[in-house]
Short mmCIF file of C-alpha atoms in Angstrom, two decimals:
data_model
loop_
_atom_site.label_atom_id
_atom_site.label_comp_id
_atom_site.label_asym_id
_atom_site.label_seq_id
_atom_site.Cartn_x
_atom_site.Cartn_y
_atom_site.Cartn_z
CA MET E 5 142.98 107.29 110.66
CA LYS E 6 142.62 110.90 111.91
CA LYS E 7 139.19 112.65 111.29
CA GLY E 8 139.83 115.64 109.21
CA ILE E 9 142.21 118.44 107.92
CA ILE E 10 141.72 121.88 106.44
CA VAL E 11 144.32 122.77 103.86
CA TYR E 12 144.08 126.70 103.34
CA GLN E 13 145.75 129.46 101.42
CA SER E 14 144.94 132.90 102.42
CA LYS E 15 146.43 136.06 101.01
CA TYR E 16 144.67 138.74 102.92
CA GLY E 17 143.15 137.12 105.99
CA ALA E 18 139.49 136.27 105.25
CA THR E 19 140.17 132.57 104.19
CA LYS E 20 142.39 132.19 107.38
CA LYS E 21 139.26 133.57 109.37
CA TYR E 22 137.00 130.81 107.85
CA ASP E 23 139.87 128.27 108.43
CA GLU E 24 139.97 129.15 112.12
CA TRP E 25 136.19 128.99 112.39
CA LEU E 26 136.01 125.65 110.71
CA GLN E 27 138.73 124.31 113.17
CA ASP E 28 136.49 125.33 116.01
CA MET E 29 133.26 123.98 114.64
CA THR E 30 134.87 120.57 113.57
CA ASP E 31 137.97 119.84 115.60
CA PHE E 32 139.98 119.37 112.40
CA CYS E 33 143.49 120.13 112.09
CA SER E 34 144.72 122.91 109.91
CA ILE E 35 147.69 123.56 107.76
CA GLU E 36 148.72 126.16 105.13
CA VAL E 37 149.20 124.75 101.71
CA SER E 38 152.60 125.86 101.49
CA LYS E 39 153.53 123.64 104.56
CA ALA E 40 151.30 120.72 103.56
CA ALA E 41 152.67 117.37 102.70
CA ALA E 42 150.38 115.20 100.55
CA ASP E 43 151.32 112.05 102.36
CA ASP E 44 150.54 113.79 105.79
CA VAL E 45 147.15 115.04 104.35
CA ALA E 46 146.33 111.58 103.05
CA GLN E 47 146.26 110.22 106.54
CA TYR E 48 142.84 112.10 107.26
CA GLU E 49 139.36 110.84 106.56
CA SER E 50 138.35 114.37 105.40
CA VAL E 51 140.17 116.97 103.49
CA ILE E 52 138.89 120.53 103.06
CA LEU E 53 140.66 122.90 100.87
CA CYS E 54 140.05 126.67 101.69
CA GLY E 55 141.25 129.11 99.17
CA GLY E 56 140.48 132.81 98.13
CA ILE E 57 139.37 133.44 94.59
CA TYR E 58 141.83 135.57 92.67
CA ALA E 59 141.21 136.20 88.84
CA SER E 60 138.71 133.27 88.72
CA GLY E 61 141.12 130.88 90.18
CA ILE E 62 141.02 129.16 93.71
CA ALA E 63 144.07 129.64 95.73
CA GLY E 64 145.57 126.22 96.81
CA LEU E 65 143.87 124.27 94.22
CA PRO E 66 147.04 123.28 92.35
CA PHE E 67 147.94 121.37 95.60
CA LEU E 68 144.78 119.34 95.17
CA LYS E 69 145.10 118.73 91.61
CA LYS E 70 148.67 117.49 91.94
CA ASN E 71 147.76 115.17 94.79
CA ILE E 72 144.28 114.13 93.88
CA GLU E 73 145.24 110.46 93.46
CA LYS E 74 146.32 110.34 97.17
CA PHE E 75 143.05 111.88 98.30
CA LYS E 76 140.63 109.61 96.15
CA ASN E 77 139.21 107.73 99.06
CA LYS E 78 138.68 110.87 101.14
CA LYS E 79 135.57 113.05 101.95
CA MET E 80 136.77 116.07 100.19
CA ALA E 81 135.15 119.60 99.92
CA ILE E 82 136.47 123.02 98.67
CA LEU E 83 135.47 126.38 100.32
CA CYS E 84 136.29 129.30 97.96
CA VAL E 85 136.08 132.80 99.43
CA GLY E 86 135.48 135.85 97.44
CA ALA E 87 134.69 139.54 97.96
CA SER E 88 131.56 139.52 95.76
CA PRO E 89 128.22 138.68 97.17
CA TYR E 90 127.09 135.06 96.20
CA ASP E 91 125.64 134.87 92.60
CA GLU E 92 124.55 131.58 91.23
CA SER E 93 125.80 132.26 87.68
CA ALA E 94 129.10 133.60 88.80
CA PHE E 95 129.53 130.61 91.26
CA THR E 96 128.81 128.16 88.33
CA GLU E 97 131.44 129.88 86.28
CA ILE E 98 134.00 129.52 89.08
CA LYS E 99 133.07 125.97 89.54
CA GLU E 100 133.28 125.06 85.65
CA HIS E 101 136.65 127.05 85.47
CA ASN E 102 138.29 125.25 88.52
CA LEU E 103 136.79 121.96 88.98
CA THR E 104 137.66 119.95 85.92
CA GLY E 105 138.97 116.42 85.42
CA ASP E 106 139.45 114.46 88.61
CA LEU E 107 138.10 117.35 90.74
CA ILE E 108 134.69 117.78 88.92
CA ASN E 109 132.78 115.97 91.61
CA ILE E 110 134.29 117.63 94.67
CA PRO E 111 131.63 119.77 96.47
CA LEU E 112 132.31 123.40 96.20
CA PHE E 113 131.10 126.08 98.72
CA TYR E 114 131.26 129.78 99.09
CA GLY E 115 132.15 132.23 101.73
CA ARG E 116 132.11 135.93 101.25
CA GLY E 117 135.40 137.56 102.18
CA ALA E 118 136.62 141.06 102.76
CA TRP E 119 137.97 144.03 100.98
CA ASN E 120 140.78 146.20 102.27
CA GLU E 121 142.75 147.97 99.51
CA SER E 122 145.49 149.16 102.18
CA LYS E 123 146.17 145.32 102.70
CA MET E 124 146.62 144.55 98.96
CA ASN E 125 149.88 144.26 97.23
CA PHE E 126 150.75 146.73 94.54
CA ILE E 127 149.76 144.45 91.65
CA ASP E 128 146.41 143.42 93.24
CA ARG E 129 145.50 147.00 94.07
CA THR E 130 146.46 148.13 90.58
CA LEU E 131 144.48 145.43 88.90
CA CYS E 132 141.37 146.25 90.98
CA LYS E 133 141.67 149.89 90.24
CA MET E 134 141.94 149.16 86.44
CA LEU E 135 138.75 146.88 86.77
CA GLN E 136 136.92 149.56 88.58
CA LYS E 137 137.73 152.05 85.92
CA SER E 138 136.47 149.64 83.32
CA VAL E 139 133.31 148.92 85.12
CA ALA E 140 132.60 152.60 85.85
CA LYS E 141 132.39 153.06 82.04
CA LYS E 142 129.24 150.75 81.95
CA ASP E 143 125.68 151.69 82.32
CA LEU E 144 124.78 151.09 86.11
CA SER E 145 121.66 149.15 85.03
CA THR E 146 123.80 146.42 83.35
CA TYR E 147 126.00 145.87 86.33
CA GLU E 148 126.36 142.34 87.49
CA PRO E 149 126.42 141.65 91.23
CA TRP E 150 130.05 141.49 91.38
CA MET E 151 130.40 144.66 89.69
CA LYS E 152 128.05 146.32 92.07
CA ALA E 153 130.09 145.18 94.93
CA LEU E 154 133.32 146.17 93.33
CA MET E 155 132.15 149.65 92.85
CA CYS E 156 130.66 149.97 96.28
CA ALA E 157 133.72 148.64 98.08
CA ALA E 158 136.16 150.97 96.27
CA GLY E 159 138.05 152.98 98.89
CA GLN E 160 136.22 151.17 101.70
CA ASN E 161 137.43 148.64 104.28
CA CYS E 162 134.75 145.91 104.23
CA ASP E 163 134.41 142.56 105.96
CA TRP E 164 131.60 140.36 105.01
CA THR E 165 133.02 137.15 106.38
CA ASP E 166 130.14 135.29 108.34
CA LYS E 167 129.95 131.96 110.03
CA LYS E 168 126.59 131.53 108.39
CA TYR E 169 128.51 130.84 105.00
CA LEU E 170 129.94 127.68 106.68
CA ALA E 171 126.46 126.08 107.41
CA PRO E 172 126.23 124.14 104.03
CA LEU E 173 129.74 122.82 104.29
CA LEU E 174 129.20 121.71 107.88
CA GLU E 175 126.05 119.93 106.79
CA TYR E 176 127.96 118.10 104.06
CA LEU E 177 130.51 116.99 106.45
CA GLU E 178 128.03 115.63 108.87
CA ASN E 179 126.30 113.37 106.18
#
């Protein structure tokens, strides 16, 4: 049996960067979700799903849900990547929203991603602008961490990716 594989879905590049770092740090193989075959992934001892967070969903999670029976005896983990700074309550919401049923006990980890409106597709850029307008109407003192990050990033190119976010995942894999 092969050691491990990273199955990833990256829309704008931050998740791909974490995938590449994980490959270097673990010697795991890597494959995009769109090219992954469940039977091939099932040949590995460990399976890590890396996906960006979009509208509270984790990219690539449907692949895991669809094939969870084939991965039952694997060491599994999920790394979700988002533009917001880590916030325990927001992370709990993401976990509760996404990890249900057979996925409930899979460890979830977080890596902060990037923000570059020029790389966003029209729909994502438009939705972000609408969200920024909505948040701008609120009292600054009531902003949640993600709101502050959204407003600070507007019009900026920001890259918060950092290998330090992988430390808890790597520790989990070693145990």
